[in-house]
PDB file of C-alpha atoms in Angstrom:
ATOM      1  CA  MET A   1     -46.312 -22.850 -79.509  1.00  0.00           C
ATOM      2  CA  ASP A   2     -43.904 -24.690 -77.162  1.00  0.00           C
ATOM      3  CA  ASN A   3     -45.441 -28.012 -76.071  1.00  0.00           C
ATOM      4  CA  GLN A   4     -42.369 -29.142 -74.129  1.00  0.00           C
ATOM      5  CA  ARG A   5     -43.184 -30.329 -70.601  1.00  0.00           C
ATOM      6  CA  TYR A   6     -40.850 -29.967 -67.621  1.00  0.00           C
ATOM      7  CA  ILE A   7     -40.726 -31.387 -64.117  1.00  0.00           C
ATOM      8  CA  GLU A   8     -38.625 -29.999 -61.326  1.00  0.00           C
ATOM      9  CA  ILE A   9     -36.047 -32.327 -59.795  1.00  0.00           C
ATOM     10  CA  ALA A  10     -33.546 -31.032 -57.252  1.00  0.00           C
ATOM     11  CA  GLY A  11     -34.280 -27.451 -58.301  1.00  0.00           C
ATOM     12  CA  GLN A  12     -33.677 -28.123 -61.999  1.00  0.00           C
ATOM     13  CA  GLN A  13     -36.268 -28.082 -64.768  1.00  0.00           C
ATOM     14  CA  ILE A  14     -35.945 -31.416 -66.602  1.00  0.00           C
ATOM     15  CA  PRO A  15     -37.595 -31.705 -70.043  1.00  0.00           C
ATOM     16  CA  VAL A  16     -39.849 -34.783 -70.234  1.00  0.00           C
ATOM     17  CA  THR A  17     -42.357 -36.313 -72.604  1.00  0.00           C
ATOM     18  CA  GLU A  18     -46.078 -35.670 -72.258  1.00  0.00           C
ATOM     19  CA  GLU A  19     -46.508 -39.230 -70.920  1.00  0.00           C
ATOM     20  CA  VAL A  20     -43.897 -38.809 -68.168  1.00  0.00           C
ATOM     21  CA  TYR A  21     -45.289 -35.376 -67.266  1.00  0.00           C
ATOM     22  CA  ARG A  22     -48.824 -36.741 -66.904  1.00  0.00           C
ATOM     23  CA  ALA A  23     -47.647 -39.748 -64.868  1.00  0.00           C
ATOM     24  CA  TYR A  24     -45.701 -37.410 -62.574  1.00  0.00           C
ATOM     25  CA  LYS A  25     -48.586 -34.952 -62.126  1.00  0.00           C
ATOM     26  CA  ARG A  26     -51.485 -37.459 -61.948  1.00  0.00           C
ATOM     27  CA  PRO A  27     -51.237 -38.161 -58.167  1.00  0.00           C
ATOM     28  CA  ALA A  28     -51.175 -34.425 -57.361  1.00  0.00           C
ATOM     29  CA  TRP A  29     -54.122 -33.785 -59.665  1.00  0.00           C
ATOM     30  CA  ALA A  30     -56.092 -36.655 -58.075  1.00  0.00           C
ATOM     31  CA  GLU A  31     -55.382 -35.357 -54.566  1.00  0.00           C
ATOM     32  CA  HIS A  32     -56.478 -31.848 -55.569  1.00  0.00           C
ATOM     33  CA  LYS A  33     -59.698 -33.212 -57.035  1.00  0.00           C
ATOM     34  CA  ARG A  34     -60.336 -35.348 -53.925  1.00  0.00           C
ATOM     35  CA  LYS A  35     -59.915 -32.306 -51.669  1.00  0.00           C
ATOM     36  CA  ASP A  36     -62.332 -30.328 -53.848  1.00  0.00           C
ATOM     37  CA  ARG A  37     -64.913 -33.103 -53.574  1.00  0.00           C
ATOM     38  CA  GLU A  38     -64.529 -33.190 -49.771  1.00  0.00           C
ATOM     39  CA  LYS A  39     -65.693 -29.566 -49.599  1.00  0.00           C
ATOM     40  CA  ARG A  40     -68.992 -30.240 -51.411  1.00  0.00           C
ATOM     41  CA  CYS A  41     -72.236 -30.676 -49.533  1.00  0.00           C
ATOM     42  CA  ARG A  42     -74.356 -33.790 -50.010  1.00  0.00           C
ATOM     43  CA  ASP A  43     -78.118 -34.115 -49.789  1.00  0.00           C
ATOM     44  CA  GLU A  44     -79.931 -36.916 -47.931  1.00  0.00           C
ATOM     45  CA  ASN A  45     -79.615 -39.188 -51.002  1.00  0.00           C
ATOM     46  CA  GLY A  46     -75.862 -38.657 -51.209  1.00  0.00           C
ATOM     47  CA  ASN A  47     -76.118 -36.475 -54.303  1.00  0.00           C
ATOM     48  CA  ARG A  48     -74.080 -33.324 -54.684  1.00  0.00           C
ATOM     49  CA  CYS A  49     -75.882 -30.262 -53.380  1.00  0.00           C
ATOM     50  CA  ASN A  50     -76.657 -27.542 -55.960  1.00  0.00           C
ATOM     51  CA  ARG A  51     -76.913 -24.680 -53.482  1.00  0.00           C
ATOM     52  CA  ASP A  52     -74.211 -22.197 -52.525  1.00  0.00           C
ATOM     53  CA  CYS A  53     -71.973 -24.137 -50.099  1.00  0.00           C
ATOM     54  CA  SER A  54     -71.058 -20.986 -48.165  1.00  0.00           C
ATOM     55  CA  LYS A  55     -74.738 -20.545 -47.193  1.00  0.00           C
ATOM     56  CA  CYS A  56     -75.649 -24.213 -46.830  1.00  0.00           C
ATOM     57  CA  GLU A  57     -76.906 -25.479 -43.474  1.00  0.00           C
ATOM     58  CA  LYS A  58     -75.936 -29.082 -44.292  1.00  0.00           C
ATOM     59  CA  GLN A  59     -72.772 -30.516 -42.892  1.00  0.00           C
ATOM     60  CA  ARG A  60     -70.024 -30.823 -45.451  1.00  0.00           C
ATOM     61  CA  THR A  61     -69.003 -34.412 -45.875  1.00  0.00           C
ATOM     62  CA  GLY A  62     -66.591 -36.064 -48.163  1.00  0.00           C
ATOM     63  CA  SER A  63     -65.614 -39.594 -48.885  1.00  0.00           C
ATOM     64  CA  VAL A  64     -62.878 -41.070 -46.772  1.00  0.00           C
ATOM     65  CA  LEU A  65     -59.823 -41.874 -48.820  1.00  0.00           C
ATOM     66  CA  SER A  66     -59.341 -45.625 -48.577  1.00  0.00           C
ATOM     67  CA  LEU A  67     -57.441 -48.239 -50.523  1.00  0.00           C
ATOM     68  CA  ASP A  68     -59.873 -50.946 -49.346  1.00  0.00           C
ATOM     69  CA  LYS A  69     -62.099 -50.491 -52.395  1.00  0.00           C
ATOM     70  CA  PHE A  70     -59.163 -51.369 -54.633  1.00  0.00           C
ATOM     71  CA  THR A  71     -58.288 -54.616 -52.850  1.00  0.00           C
ATOM     72  CA  GLU A  72     -61.802 -55.999 -52.360  1.00  0.00           C
ATOM     73  CA  GLY A  73     -62.162 -57.117 -55.973  1.00  0.00           C
ATOM     74  CA  GLY A  74     -58.801 -58.838 -56.088  1.00  0.00           C
ATOM     75  CA  PHE A  75     -57.147 -55.764 -57.534  1.00  0.00           C
ATOM     76  CA  ASP A  76     -53.610 -55.373 -56.202  1.00  0.00           C
ATOM     77  CA  VAL A  77     -52.347 -51.888 -55.535  1.00  0.00           C
ATOM     78  CA  ALA A  78     -49.008 -51.406 -57.257  1.00  0.00           C
ATOM     79  CA  ASP A  79     -45.933 -50.386 -55.325  1.00  0.00           C
ATOM     80  CA  THR A  80     -45.397 -46.662 -55.207  1.00  0.00           C
ATOM     81  CA  VAL A  81     -43.280 -45.249 -58.005  1.00  0.00           C
ATOM     82  CA  ASP A  82     -40.928 -42.350 -57.441  1.00  0.00           C
ATOM     83  CA  ILE A  83     -41.239 -40.517 -60.757  1.00  0.00           C
ATOM     84  CA  ALA A  84     -38.259 -38.268 -60.037  1.00  0.00           C
ATOM     85  CA  GLU A  85     -36.104 -41.352 -59.484  1.00  0.00           C
ATOM     86  CA  LEU A  86     -37.513 -42.965 -62.614  1.00  0.00           C
ATOM     87  CA  VAL A  87     -36.658 -39.892 -64.714  1.00  0.00           C
ATOM     88  CA  ALA A  88     -33.177 -39.683 -63.184  1.00  0.00           C
ATOM     89  CA  ASP A  89     -32.597 -43.379 -64.005  1.00  0.00           C
ATOM     90  CA  LYS A  90     -33.768 -42.807 -67.587  1.00  0.00           C
ATOM     91  CA  LEU A  91     -31.384 -39.866 -68.004  1.00  0.00           C
ATOM     92  CA  LEU A  92     -28.523 -41.953 -66.556  1.00  0.00           C
ATOM     93  CA  LEU A  93     -29.245 -44.812 -68.975  1.00  0.00           C
ATOM     94  CA  GLU A  94     -29.386 -42.452 -71.942  1.00  0.00           C
ATOM     95  CA  GLU A  95     -26.017 -40.980 -71.003  1.00  0.00           C
ATOM     96  CA  LEU A  96     -24.575 -44.479 -70.421  1.00  0.00           C
ATOM     97  CA  TYR A  97     -25.704 -45.622 -73.889  1.00  0.00           C
ATOM     98  CA  ILE A  98     -24.104 -42.555 -75.448  1.00  0.00           C
ATOM     99  CA  ALA A  99     -20.847 -43.207 -73.564  1.00  0.00           C
ATOM    100  CA  LEU A 100     -20.826 -46.869 -74.589  1.00  0.00           C
ATOM    101  CA  GLU A 101     -21.426 -45.969 -78.244  1.00  0.00           C
ATOM    102  CA  GLU A 102     -18.318 -43.765 -78.131  1.00  0.00           C
ATOM    103  CA  LEU A 103     -16.101 -46.727 -77.153  1.00  0.00           C
ATOM    104  CA  ASP A 104     -14.173 -48.551 -79.850  1.00  0.00           C
ATOM    105  CA  PRO A 105     -15.727 -51.891 -80.858  1.00  0.00           C
ATOM    106  CA  ASP A 106     -13.241 -54.037 -78.875  1.00  0.00           C
ATOM    107  CA  ASN A 107     -13.778 -52.110 -75.638  1.00  0.00           C
ATOM    108  CA  ARG A 108     -17.551 -52.103 -76.177  1.00  0.00           C
ATOM    109  CA  ARG A 109     -17.411 -55.903 -76.618  1.00  0.00           C
ATOM    110  CA  ILE A 110     -15.375 -56.242 -73.404  1.00  0.00           C
ATOM    111  CA  ILE A 111     -17.994 -54.227 -71.464  1.00  0.00           C
ATOM    112  CA  GLU A 112     -20.766 -56.305 -73.055  1.00  0.00           C
ATOM    113  CA  LEU A 113     -19.101 -59.565 -71.988  1.00  0.00           C
ATOM    114  CA  PHE A 114     -18.602 -58.231 -68.438  1.00  0.00           C
ATOM    115  CA  SER A 115     -22.272 -57.263 -68.331  1.00  0.00           C
ATOM    116  CA  ILE A 116     -23.348 -60.847 -68.991  1.00  0.00           C
ATOM    117  CA  GLY A 117     -21.084 -62.159 -66.235  1.00  0.00           C
ATOM    118  CA  LYS A 118     -18.041 -63.438 -68.103  1.00  0.00           C
ATOM    119  CA  SER A 119     -14.744 -63.556 -66.229  1.00  0.00           C
ATOM    120  CA  GLU A 120     -11.604 -61.718 -67.344  1.00  0.00           C
ATOM    121  CA  ARG A 121     -10.102 -65.065 -68.394  1.00  0.00           C
ATOM    122  CA  GLU A 122     -13.159 -65.940 -70.539  1.00  0.00           C
ATOM    123  CA  ILE A 123     -13.171 -62.496 -72.125  1.00  0.00           C
ATOM    124  CA  ALA A 124      -9.446 -62.707 -72.842  1.00  0.00           C
ATOM    125  CA  SER A 125     -10.027 -66.017 -74.611  1.00  0.00           C
ATOM    126  CA  ASP A 126     -12.952 -64.584 -76.646  1.00  0.00           C
ATOM    127  CA  ILE A 127     -11.161 -61.356 -77.619  1.00  0.00           C
ATOM    128  CA  GLY A 128      -7.697 -62.850 -78.151  1.00  0.00           C
ATOM    129  CA  LEU A 129      -5.850 -60.789 -75.530  1.00  0.00           C
ATOM    130  CA  SER A 130      -4.161 -61.696 -72.265  1.00  0.00           C
ATOM    131  CA  GLN A 131      -6.124 -61.662 -69.028  1.00  0.00           C
ATOM    132  CA  LYS A 132      -3.849 -58.882 -67.736  1.00  0.00           C
ATOM    133  CA  ALA A 133      -4.638 -56.734 -70.809  1.00  0.00           C
ATOM    134  CA  ILE A 134      -8.367 -57.267 -70.239  1.00  0.00           C
ATOM    135  CA  ASN A 135      -7.939 -56.300 -66.566  1.00  0.00           C
ATOM    136  CA  LYS A 136      -6.117 -53.080 -67.464  1.00  0.00           C
ATOM    137  CA  ARG A 137      -8.708 -52.142 -70.099  1.00  0.00           C
ATOM    138  CA  LYS A 138     -11.553 -52.910 -67.700  1.00  0.00           C
ATOM    139  CA  ILE A 139     -10.092 -50.685 -64.985  1.00  0.00           C
ATOM    140  CA  LYS A 140      -9.480 -47.862 -67.473  1.00  0.00           C
ATOM    141  CA  MET A 141     -12.938 -48.105 -69.121  1.00  0.00           C
ATOM    142  CA  PHE A 142     -14.851 -48.238 -65.841  1.00  0.00           C
ATOM    143  CA  ALA A 143     -12.886 -45.235 -64.542  1.00  0.00           C
ATOM    144  CA  GLN A 144     -13.770 -43.331 -67.737  1.00  0.00           C
ATOM    145  CA  LEU A 145     -17.431 -44.289 -67.418  1.00  0.00           C
ATOM    146  CA  ARG A 146     -17.522 -43.281 -63.736  1.00  0.00           C
ATOM    147  CA  GLU A 147     -15.998 -39.919 -64.626  1.00  0.00           C
ATOM    148  CA  ARG A 148     -18.422 -39.426 -67.514  1.00  0.00           C
ATOM    149  CA  LEU A 149     -21.440 -40.330 -65.378  1.00  0.00           C
ATOM    150  CA  LYS A 150     -20.364 -38.697 -62.101  1.00  0.00           C
ATOM    151  CA  ASP A 151     -23.190 -36.148 -62.296  1.00  0.00           C
ATOM    152  CA  PHE A 152     -25.751 -38.972 -62.496  1.00  0.00           C
ATOM    153  CA  ILE A 153     -24.452 -41.335 -59.794  1.00  0.00           C
TER     154      ILE A 153
END
């Protein structure tokens, strides 16, 4: 049996882990459940009515969706998370790591030193090349990476 989960992003089915799938679907599931609860009748004690709702004379009431109950106890509501963007970022990072692993060790070291904020002159001193050689390699490597990752950025 195929247990692979997929989410649709920009018309494409993207394979994801069970955890990502559940995180992506959870808000939609919660909204569906909330709407179902809104349709249920309540008795005078606030309990769910057991009778057939289509024949019930009681007014259908549901709880008002409010974030107030989350903030009253000092609980902070987290910023919204765009799961599609999160998945796209994860796929981009995976592809970037693969591309970086394919570089030769010297070029990978140059990229690493750039990523921690070193200047071309500092990198040239560390690697044992001229600053101009570092500049040329940097331009070439970043162009290759941009080309490799053009579908993600």
